[in-house]
Amino acid sequence: MNPLGSVCSELDVPKLFACGPEPMLIVVKDFAITESIAGELSVESYMGCATGICQGCVIERQNGAASKHSYHDRYSLVCLEGPVYNASEICFS
Ligand code: FES
């Protein structure tokens, strides 16, 4: 068992909170989903305006029901809607 799994197994109701580099967030997200543990991830993004205008801070949503042509269903602006997301809410590409 990995260290994260070991810590979570000792808790009655584990919940994960993570911030840091994207490769680490990917591992925490995959672990949370695999183990059905609630988790919140603080995502980092380059922000050109921080007001929703430049569209430079997008992250893809994990939304299977989204229309292929609906930009706002498929992507979230980290500056306005983040930076904290539920682990199951976003995907890293
Ligand atoms: S930083 Fe410009 S839209 Fe988010």
PDB file of N, CA and C and ligand atoms in Angstrom:
ATOM      1  N   MET A   1       0.844  -1.184   0.000  1.00  0.00           N
ATOM      2  CA  MET A   1       0.000   0.000   0.000  1.00  0.00           C
ATOM      3  C   MET A   1       0.889   1.248   0.000  1.00  0.00           C
ATOM      4  N   ASN A   2       0.508   2.224  -0.814  1.00  0.00           N
ATOM      5  CA  ASN A   2       1.311   3.455  -0.864  1.00  0.00           C
ATOM      6  C   ASN A   2       1.049   4.299   0.387  1.00  0.00           C
ATOM      7  N   PRO A   3       1.892   5.296   0.657  1.00  0.00           N
ATOM      8  CA  PRO A   3       1.737   6.110   1.874  1.00  0.00           C
ATOM      9  C   PRO A   3       0.381   6.793   1.966  1.00  0.00           C
ATOM     10  N   LEU A   4      -0.137   7.268   0.852  1.00  0.00           N
ATOM     11  CA  LEU A   4      -1.443   7.929   0.864  1.00  0.00           C
ATOM     12  C   LEU A   4      -2.544   6.942   1.239  1.00  0.00           C
ATOM     13  N   GLY A   5      -2.484   5.772   0.676  1.00  0.00           N
ATOM     14  CA  GLY A   5      -3.458   4.736   1.011  1.00  0.00           C
ATOM     15  C   GLY A   5      -3.362   4.319   2.463  1.00  0.00           C
ATOM     16  N   SER A   6      -2.142   4.273   2.966  1.00  0.00           N
ATOM     17  CA  SER A   6      -1.934   3.886   4.359  1.00  0.00           C
ATOM     18  C   SER A   6      -2.577   4.900   5.315  1.00  0.00           C
ATOM     19  N   VAL A   7      -2.383   6.183   5.028  1.00  0.00           N
ATOM     20  CA  VAL A   7      -2.964   7.231   5.877  1.00  0.00           C
ATOM     21  C   VAL A   7      -4.487   7.191   5.785  1.00  0.00           C
ATOM     22  N   CYS A   8      -5.007   7.070   4.575  1.00  0.00           N
ATOM     23  CA  CYS A   8      -6.469   7.076   4.387  1.00  0.00           C
ATOM     24  C   CYS A   8      -7.127   5.871   5.056  1.00  0.00           C
ATOM     25  N   SER A   9      -6.432   4.756   5.077  1.00  0.00           N
ATOM     26  CA  SER A   9      -7.029   3.560   5.667  1.00  0.00           C
ATOM     27  C   SER A   9      -7.194   3.680   7.174  1.00  0.00           C
ATOM     28  N   GLU A  10      -6.473   4.618   7.790  1.00  0.00           N
ATOM     29  CA  GLU A  10      -6.568   4.817   9.241  1.00  0.00           C
ATOM     30  C   GLU A  10      -7.709   5.754   9.629  1.00  0.00           C
ATOM     31  N   LEU A  11      -8.336   6.391   8.644  1.00  0.00           N
ATOM     32  CA  LEU A  11      -9.368   7.386   8.923  1.00  0.00           C
ATOM     33  C   LEU A  11     -10.753   6.811   8.672  1.00  0.00           C
ATOM     34  N   ASP A  12     -11.718   7.235   9.488  1.00  0.00           N
ATOM     35  CA  ASP A  12     -13.099   6.781   9.301  1.00  0.00           C
ATOM     36  C   ASP A  12     -13.688   7.339   8.009  1.00  0.00           C
ATOM     37  N   VAL A  13     -13.522   8.631   7.820  1.00  0.00           N
ATOM     38  CA  VAL A  13     -14.052   9.287   6.614  1.00  0.00           C
ATOM     39  C   VAL A  13     -12.922  10.108   5.996  1.00  0.00           C
ATOM     40  N   PRO A  14     -12.094   9.487   5.191  1.00  0.00           N
ATOM     41  CA  PRO A  14     -10.970  10.230   4.616  1.00  0.00           C
ATOM     42  C   PRO A  14     -11.442  11.213   3.548  1.00  0.00           C
ATOM     43  N   LYS A  15     -10.750  12.315   3.453  1.00  0.00           N
ATOM     44  CA  LYS A  15     -10.972  13.281   2.375  1.00  0.00           C
ATOM     45  C   LYS A  15      -9.616  13.878   2.039  1.00  0.00           C
ATOM     46  N   LEU A  16      -9.363  14.025   0.748  1.00  0.00           N
ATOM     47  CA  LEU A  16      -8.064  14.496   0.290  1.00  0.00           C
ATOM     48  C   LEU A  16      -8.137  15.959  -0.125  1.00  0.00           C
ATOM     49  N   PHE A  17      -7.124  16.709   0.243  1.00  0.00           N
ATOM     50  CA  PHE A  17      -6.954  18.083  -0.218  1.00  0.00           C
ATOM     51  C   PHE A  17      -5.531  18.175  -0.741  1.00  0.00           C
ATOM     52  N   ALA A  18      -5.367  18.681  -1.970  1.00  0.00           N
ATOM     53  CA  ALA A  18      -4.028  18.722  -2.530  1.00  0.00           C
ATOM     54  C   ALA A  18      -3.799  19.984  -3.345  1.00  0.00           C
ATOM     55  N   CYS A  19      -2.578  20.485  -3.249  1.00  0.00           N
ATOM     56  CA  CYS A  19      -2.114  21.526  -4.160  1.00  0.00           C
ATOM     57  C   CYS A  19      -0.672  21.180  -4.479  1.00  0.00           C
ATOM     58  N   GLY A  20      -0.211  21.650  -5.621  1.00  0.00           N
ATOM     59  CA  GLY A  20       1.148  21.344  -6.008  1.00  0.00           C
ATOM     60  C   GLY A  20       1.248  21.123  -7.493  1.00  0.00           C
ATOM     61  N   PRO A  21       2.353  20.536  -7.931  1.00  0.00           N
ATOM     62  CA  PRO A  21       2.572  20.351  -9.366  1.00  0.00           C
ATOM     63  C   PRO A  21       1.557  19.392  -9.982  1.00  0.00           C
ATOM     64  N   GLU A  22       1.273  19.624 -11.246  1.00  0.00           N
ATOM     65  CA  GLU A  22       0.239  18.847 -11.937  1.00  0.00           C
ATOM     66  C   GLU A  22       0.467  17.338 -11.893  1.00  0.00           C
ATOM     67  N   PRO A  23       1.712  16.847 -12.075  1.00  0.00           N
ATOM     68  CA  PRO A  23       1.887  15.379 -12.003  1.00  0.00           C
ATOM     69  C   PRO A  23       1.434  14.801 -10.655  1.00  0.00           C
ATOM     70  N   MET A  24       1.656  15.549  -9.586  1.00  0.00           N
ATOM     71  CA  MET A  24       1.209  15.076  -8.278  1.00  0.00           C
ATOM     72  C   MET A  24      -0.315  15.118  -8.171  1.00  0.00           C
ATOM     73  N   LEU A  25      -0.917  16.183  -8.689  1.00  0.00           N
ATOM     74  CA  LEU A  25      -2.383  16.284  -8.650  1.00  0.00           C
ATOM     75  C   LEU A  25      -3.029  15.154  -9.441  1.00  0.00           C
ATOM     76  N   ILE A  26      -2.397  14.764 -10.536  1.00  0.00           N
ATOM     77  CA  ILE A  26      -2.923  13.655 -11.341  1.00  0.00           C
ATOM     78  C   ILE A  26      -2.923  12.369 -10.513  1.00  0.00           C
ATOM     79  N   VAL A  27      -1.852  12.124  -9.792  1.00  0.00           N
ATOM     80  CA  VAL A  27      -1.765  10.922  -8.960  1.00  0.00           C
ATOM     81  C   VAL A  27      -2.817  10.962  -7.848  1.00  0.00           C
ATOM     82  N   VAL A  28      -2.968  12.105  -7.202  1.00  0.00           N
ATOM     83  CA  VAL A  28      -3.959  12.227  -6.123  1.00  0.00           C
ATOM     84  C   VAL A  28      -5.368  12.062  -6.678  1.00  0.00           C
ATOM     85  N   LYS A  29      -5.627  12.670  -7.825  1.00  0.00           N
ATOM     86  CA  LYS A  29      -6.954  12.544  -8.453  1.00  0.00           C
ATOM     87  C   LYS A  29      -7.245  11.078  -8.779  1.00  0.00           C
ATOM     88  N   ASP A  30      -6.303  10.395  -9.422  1.00  0.00           N
ATOM     89  CA  ASP A  30      -6.506   8.986  -9.780  1.00  0.00           C
ATOM     90  C   ASP A  30      -6.728   8.130  -8.531  1.00  0.00           C
ATOM     91  N   PHE A  31      -5.979   8.410  -7.472  1.00  0.00           N
ATOM     92  CA  PHE A  31      -6.140   7.653  -6.229  1.00  0.00           C
ATOM     93  C   PHE A  31      -7.518   7.894  -5.629  1.00  0.00           C
ATOM     94  N   ALA A  32      -7.936   9.175  -5.587  1.00  0.00           N
ATOM     95  CA  ALA A  32      -9.238   9.514  -5.001  1.00  0.00           C
ATOM     96  C   ALA A  32     -10.365   8.819  -5.753  1.00  0.00           C
ATOM     97  N   ILE A  33     -10.289   8.815  -7.063  1.00  0.00           N
ATOM     98  CA  ILE A  33     -11.354   8.195  -7.859  1.00  0.00           C
ATOM     99  C   ILE A  33     -11.318   6.682  -7.710  1.00  0.00           C
ATOM    100  N   THR A  34     -10.149   6.103  -7.782  1.00  0.00           N
ATOM    101  CA  THR A  34     -10.019   4.648  -7.661  1.00  0.00           C
ATOM    102  C   THR A  34     -10.523   4.152  -6.317  1.00  0.00           C
ATOM    103  N   GLU A  35     -10.221   4.903  -5.259  1.00  0.00           N
ATOM    104  CA  GLU A  35     -10.591   4.479  -3.905  1.00  0.00           C
ATOM    105  C   GLU A  35     -11.928   5.067  -3.444  1.00  0.00           C
ATOM    106  N   SER A  36     -12.598   5.807  -4.320  1.00  0.00           N
ATOM    107  CA  SER A  36     -13.883   6.457  -3.991  1.00  0.00           C
ATOM    108  C   SER A  36     -13.770   7.333  -2.747  1.00  0.00           C
ATOM    109  N   ILE A  37     -12.713   8.128  -2.721  1.00  0.00           N
ATOM    110  CA  ILE A  37     -12.488   9.065  -1.620  1.00  0.00           C
ATOM    111  C   ILE A  37     -12.719  10.473  -2.157  1.00  0.00           C
ATOM    112  N   ALA A  38     -13.490  11.271  -1.427  1.00  0.00           N
ATOM    113  CA  ALA A  38     -13.713  12.654  -1.855  1.00  0.00           C
ATOM    114  C   ALA A  38     -12.396  13.413  -1.802  1.00  0.00           C
ATOM    115  N   GLY A  39     -12.199  14.279  -2.775  1.00  0.00           N
ATOM    116  CA  GLY A  39     -10.960  15.037  -2.799  1.00  0.00           C
ATOM    117  C   GLY A  39     -11.148  16.379  -3.467  1.00  0.00           C
ATOM    118  N   GLU A  40     -10.386  17.345  -3.020  1.00  0.00           N
ATOM    119  CA  GLU A  40     -10.390  18.660  -3.641  1.00  0.00           C
ATOM    120  C   GLU A  40      -8.967  18.998  -4.049  1.00  0.00           C
ATOM    121  N   LEU A  41      -8.837  19.498  -5.286  1.00  0.00           N
ATOM    122  CA  LEU A  41      -7.529  19.820  -5.838  1.00  0.00           C
ATOM    123  C   LEU A  41      -7.453  21.317  -6.128  1.00  0.00           C
ATOM    124  N   SER A  42      -6.372  21.941  -5.709  1.00  0.00           N
ATOM    125  CA  SER A  42      -6.141  23.340  -6.038  1.00  0.00           C
ATOM    126  C   SER A  42      -5.224  23.372  -7.246  1.00  0.00           C
ATOM    127  N   VAL A  43      -5.759  23.859  -8.355  1.00  0.00           N
ATOM    128  CA  VAL A  43      -5.074  23.816  -9.645  1.00  0.00           C
ATOM    129  C   VAL A  43      -4.311  25.113  -9.868  1.00  0.00           C
ATOM    130  N   GLU A  44      -3.097  24.977 -10.404  1.00  0.00           N
ATOM    131  CA  GLU A  44      -2.323  26.153 -10.780  1.00  0.00           C
ATOM    132  C   GLU A  44      -2.482  26.396 -12.270  1.00  0.00           C
ATOM    133  N   SER A  45      -2.529  27.656 -12.657  1.00  0.00           N
ATOM    134  CA  SER A  45      -2.636  27.988 -14.072  1.00  0.00           C
ATOM    135  C   SER A  45      -2.011  29.356 -14.305  1.00  0.00           C
ATOM    136  N   TYR A  46      -1.444  29.540 -15.497  1.00  0.00           N
ATOM    137  CA  TYR A  46      -0.991  30.875 -15.866  1.00  0.00           C
ATOM    138  C   TYR A  46      -2.218  31.739 -16.088  1.00  0.00           C
ATOM    139  N   MET A  47      -2.203  32.922 -15.516  1.00  0.00           N
ATOM    140  CA  MET A  47      -3.349  33.810 -15.646  1.00  0.00           C
ATOM    141  C   MET A  47      -2.912  35.133 -16.252  1.00  0.00           C
ATOM    142  N   GLY A  48      -3.480  35.421 -17.412  1.00  0.00           N
ATOM    143  CA  GLY A  48      -3.153  36.670 -18.084  1.00  0.00           C
ATOM    144  C   GLY A  48      -3.960  37.844 -17.577  1.00  0.00           C
ATOM    145  N   CYS A  49      -5.201  37.580 -17.205  1.00  0.00           N
ATOM    146  CA  CYS A  49      -6.065  38.698 -16.812  1.00  0.00           C
ATOM    147  C   CYS A  49      -6.743  38.487 -15.456  1.00  0.00           C
ATOM    148  N   ALA A  50      -7.010  37.242 -15.108  1.00  0.00           N
ATOM    149  CA  ALA A  50      -7.717  36.895 -13.858  1.00  0.00           C
ATOM    150  C   ALA A  50      -9.115  37.482 -13.793  1.00  0.00           C
ATOM    151  N   THR A  51      -9.688  37.780 -14.951  1.00  0.00           N
ATOM    152  CA  THR A  51     -11.048  38.335 -14.978  1.00  0.00           C
ATOM    153  C   THR A  51     -11.970  37.576 -15.924  1.00  0.00           C
ATOM    154  N   GLY A  52     -11.484  36.531 -16.581  1.00  0.00           N
ATOM    155  CA  GLY A  52     -12.325  35.764 -17.486  1.00  0.00           C
ATOM    156  C   GLY A  52     -12.290  36.239 -18.925  1.00  0.00           C
ATOM    157  N   ILE A  53     -11.427  37.164 -19.252  1.00  0.00           N
ATOM    158  CA  ILE A  53     -11.405  37.732 -20.611  1.00  0.00           C
ATOM    159  C   ILE A  53     -10.440  36.988 -21.534  1.00  0.00           C
ATOM    160  N   CYS A  54      -9.229  36.681 -21.079  1.00  0.00           N
ATOM    161  CA  CYS A  54      -8.203  36.176 -22.004  1.00  0.00           C
ATOM    162  C   CYS A  54      -8.353  34.685 -22.328  1.00  0.00           C
ATOM    163  N   GLN A  55      -9.063  33.933 -21.532  1.00  0.00           N
ATOM    164  CA  GLN A  55      -9.263  32.494 -21.742  1.00  0.00           C
ATOM    165  C   GLN A  55      -7.957  31.716 -21.664  1.00  0.00           C
ATOM    166  N   GLY A  56      -6.991  32.260 -20.952  1.00  0.00           N
ATOM    167  CA  GLY A  56      -5.676  31.632 -20.874  1.00  0.00           C
ATOM    168  C   GLY A  56      -5.522  30.627 -19.751  1.00  0.00           C
ATOM    169  N   CYS A  57      -6.537  30.416 -18.973  1.00  0.00           N
ATOM    170  CA  CYS A  57      -6.395  29.582 -17.779  1.00  0.00           C
ATOM    171  C   CYS A  57      -7.353  28.393 -17.790  1.00  0.00           C
ATOM    172  N   VAL A  58      -7.715  27.928 -18.956  1.00  0.00           N
ATOM    173  CA  VAL A  58      -8.735  26.881 -19.024  1.00  0.00           C
ATOM    174  C   VAL A  58      -8.224  25.532 -18.522  1.00  0.00           C
ATOM    175  N   ILE A  59      -9.138  24.772 -17.965  1.00  0.00           N
ATOM    176  CA  ILE A  59      -8.895  23.373 -17.619  1.00  0.00           C
ATOM    177  C   ILE A  59     -10.121  22.581 -18.075  1.00  0.00           C
ATOM    178  N   GLU A  60      -9.869  21.382 -18.562  1.00  0.00           N
ATOM    179  CA  GLU A  60     -10.968  20.588 -19.109  1.00  0.00           C
ATOM    180  C   GLU A  60     -11.788  19.967 -17.991  1.00  0.00           C
ATOM    181  N   ARG A  61     -13.093  20.032 -18.169  1.00  0.00           N
ATOM    182  CA  ARG A  61     -13.998  19.414 -17.209  1.00  0.00           C
ATOM    183  C   ARG A  61     -14.144  17.925 -17.521  1.00  0.00           C
ATOM    184  N   GLN A  62     -14.344  17.142 -16.493  1.00  0.00           N
ATOM    185  CA  GLN A  62     -14.635  15.718 -16.637  1.00  0.00           C
ATOM    186  C   GLN A  62     -16.147  15.607 -16.727  1.00  0.00           C
ATOM    187  N   ASN A  63     -16.671  15.855 -17.900  1.00  0.00           N
ATOM    188  CA  ASN A  63     -18.120  15.928 -18.050  1.00  0.00           C
ATOM    189  C   ASN A  63     -18.532  15.162 -19.298  1.00  0.00           C
ATOM    190  N   GLY A  64     -18.875  13.914 -19.108  1.00  0.00           N
ATOM    191  CA  GLY A  64     -19.243  13.075 -20.230  1.00  0.00           C
ATOM    192  C   GLY A  64     -20.501  13.505 -20.930  1.00  0.00           C
ATOM    193  N   ALA A  65     -21.348  14.288 -20.264  1.00  0.00           N
ATOM    194  CA  ALA A  65     -22.611  14.709 -20.858  1.00  0.00           C
ATOM    195  C   ALA A  65     -22.472  15.996 -21.661  1.00  0.00           C
ATOM    196  N   ALA A  66     -21.288  16.598 -21.622  1.00  0.00           N
ATOM    197  CA  ALA A  66     -21.127  17.877 -22.304  1.00  0.00           C
ATOM    198  C   ALA A  66     -21.173  17.715 -23.812  1.00  0.00           C
ATOM    199  N   SER A  67     -21.761  18.680 -24.440  1.00  0.00           N
ATOM    200  CA  SER A  67     -21.788  18.707 -25.896  1.00  0.00           C
ATOM    201  C   SER A  67     -20.378  18.933 -26.428  1.00  0.00           C
ATOM    202  N   LYS A  68     -20.049  18.300 -27.532  1.00  0.00           N
ATOM    203  CA  LYS A  68     -18.720  18.478 -28.115  1.00  0.00           C
ATOM    204  C   LYS A  68     -18.479  19.923 -28.526  1.00  0.00           C
ATOM    205  N   HIS A  69     -19.540  20.644 -28.790  1.00  0.00           N
ATOM    206  CA  HIS A  69     -19.393  21.992 -29.312  1.00  0.00           C
ATOM    207  C   HIS A  69     -19.660  23.066 -28.266  1.00  0.00           C
ATOM    208  N   SER A  70     -19.866  22.664 -27.033  1.00  0.00           N
ATOM    209  CA  SER A  70     -20.117  23.644 -25.983  1.00  0.00           C
ATOM    210  C   SER A  70     -18.832  23.895 -25.204  1.00  0.00           C
ATOM    211  N   TYR A  71     -18.202  25.006 -25.501  1.00  0.00           N
ATOM    212  CA  TYR A  71     -16.930  25.363 -24.865  1.00  0.00           C
ATOM    213  C   TYR A  71     -17.083  25.458 -23.352  1.00  0.00           C
ATOM    214  N   HIS A  72     -18.141  26.089 -22.897  1.00  0.00           N
ATOM    215  CA  HIS A  72     -18.302  26.305 -21.453  1.00  0.00           C
ATOM    216  C   HIS A  72     -18.701  25.035 -20.705  1.00  0.00           C
ATOM    217  N   ASP A  73     -19.263  24.059 -21.402  1.00  0.00           N
ATOM    218  CA  ASP A  73     -19.519  22.769 -20.768  1.00  0.00           C
ATOM    219  C   ASP A  73     -18.236  21.952 -20.663  1.00  0.00           C
ATOM    220  N   ARG A  74     -17.358  22.114 -21.624  1.00  0.00           N
ATOM    221  CA  ARG A  74     -16.138  21.295 -21.675  1.00  0.00           C
ATOM    222  C   ARG A  74     -14.984  21.875 -20.871  1.00  0.00           C
ATOM    223  N   TYR A  75     -14.958  23.208 -20.701  1.00  0.00           N
ATOM    224  CA  TYR A  75     -13.808  23.838 -20.055  1.00  0.00           C
ATOM    225  C   TYR A  75     -14.248  24.770 -18.933  1.00  0.00           C
ATOM    226  N   SER A  76     -13.387  24.913 -17.964  1.00  0.00           N
ATOM    227  CA  SER A  76     -13.622  25.826 -16.852  1.00  0.00           C
ATOM    228  C   SER A  76     -12.496  26.850 -16.819  1.00  0.00           C
ATOM    229  N   LEU A  77     -12.805  28.064 -16.428  1.00  0.00           N
ATOM    230  CA  LEU A  77     -11.777  29.089 -16.253  1.00  0.00           C
ATOM    231  C   LEU A  77     -11.301  29.033 -14.804  1.00  0.00           C
ATOM    232  N   VAL A  78     -10.037  28.718 -14.632  1.00  0.00           N
ATOM    233  CA  VAL A  78      -9.480  28.572 -13.280  1.00  0.00           C
ATOM    234  C   VAL A  78      -9.581  29.893 -12.509  1.00  0.00           C
ATOM    235  N   CYS A  79      -9.448  31.013 -13.202  1.00  0.00           N
ATOM    236  CA  CYS A  79      -9.465  32.308 -12.496  1.00  0.00           C
ATOM    237  C   CYS A  79     -10.845  32.641 -11.936  1.00  0.00           C
ATOM    238  N   LEU A  80     -11.901  32.165 -12.571  1.00  0.00           N
ATOM    239  CA  LEU A  80     -13.245  32.503 -12.107  1.00  0.00           C
ATOM    240  C   LEU A  80     -13.913  31.368 -11.332  1.00  0.00           C
ATOM    241  N   GLU A  81     -13.702  30.139 -11.776  1.00  0.00           N
ATOM    242  CA  GLU A  81     -14.412  28.998 -11.186  1.00  0.00           C
ATOM    243  C   GLU A  81     -13.524  28.161 -10.279  1.00  0.00           C
ATOM    244  N   GLY A  82     -12.240  28.352 -10.358  1.00  0.00           N
ATOM    245  CA  GLY A  82     -11.294  27.622  -9.523  1.00  0.00           C
ATOM    246  C   GLY A  82     -10.753  28.558  -8.463  1.00  0.00           C
ATOM    247  N   PRO A  83      -9.620  28.266  -7.986  1.00  0.00           N
ATOM    248  CA  PRO A  83      -8.730  27.199  -8.443  1.00  0.00           C
ATOM    249  C   PRO A  83      -9.007  25.839  -7.805  1.00  0.00           C
ATOM    250  N   VAL A  84      -9.969  25.762  -6.895  1.00  0.00           N
ATOM    251  CA  VAL A  84     -10.227  24.489  -6.222  1.00  0.00           C
ATOM    252  C   VAL A  84     -11.390  23.772  -6.906  1.00  0.00           C
ATOM    253  N   TYR A  85     -11.148  22.509  -7.268  1.00  0.00           N
ATOM    254  CA  TYR A  85     -12.159  21.682  -7.928  1.00  0.00           C
ATOM    255  C   TYR A  85     -12.245  20.344  -7.206  1.00  0.00           C
ATOM    256  N   ASN A  86     -13.424  19.745  -7.291  1.00  0.00           N
ATOM    257  CA  ASN A  86     -13.533  18.361  -6.834  1.00  0.00           C
ATOM    258  C   ASN A  86     -12.677  17.485  -7.752  1.00  0.00           C
ATOM    259  N   ALA A  87     -12.072  16.466  -7.194  1.00  0.00           N
ATOM    260  CA  ALA A  87     -11.162  15.619  -7.970  1.00  0.00           C
ATOM    261  C   ALA A  87     -11.850  14.992  -9.169  1.00  0.00           C
ATOM    262  N   SER A  88     -13.126  14.699  -9.041  1.00  0.00           N
ATOM    263  CA  SER A  88     -13.836  14.054 -10.139  1.00  0.00           C
ATOM    264  C   SER A  88     -14.363  15.051 -11.165  1.00  0.00           C
ATOM    265  N   GLU A  89     -14.168  16.342 -10.932  1.00  0.00           N
ATOM    266  CA  GLU A  89     -14.752  17.380 -11.761  1.00  0.00           C
ATOM    267  C   GLU A  89     -13.899  17.769 -12.961  1.00  0.00           C
ATOM    268  N   ILE A  90     -12.595  17.550 -12.887  1.00  0.00           N
ATOM    269  CA  ILE A  90     -11.690  18.031 -13.923  1.00  0.00           C
ATOM    270  C   ILE A  90     -10.809  16.903 -14.433  1.00  0.00           C
ATOM    271  N   CYS A  91     -10.219  17.137 -15.587  1.00  0.00           N
ATOM    272  CA  CYS A  91      -9.225  16.182 -16.083  1.00  0.00           C
ATOM    273  C   CYS A  91      -8.020  16.961 -16.590  1.00  0.00           C
ATOM    274  N   PHE A  92      -6.872  16.344 -16.470  1.00  0.00           N
ATOM    275  CA  PHE A  92      -5.632  16.952 -16.911  1.00  0.00           C
ATOM    276  C   PHE A  92      -5.249  16.347 -18.252  1.00  0.00           C
ATOM    277  N   SER A  93      -4.954  17.212 -19.218  1.00  0.00           N
ATOM    278  CA  SER A  93      -4.603  16.663 -20.538  1.00  0.00           C
ATOM    279  C   SER A  93      -3.133  16.871 -20.833  1.00  0.00           C
TER     280      SER A  93
HETATM  281  S1  FES B   1      -6.737  34.393 -16.546  1.00  0.00           S
HETATM  282 FE1  FES B   1      -7.728  35.301 -18.230  1.00  0.00          FE
HETATM  283  S2  FES B   1      -9.547  34.138 -18.386  1.00  0.00           S
HETATM  284 FE2  FES B   1      -8.588  33.316 -16.633  1.00  0.00          FE
END
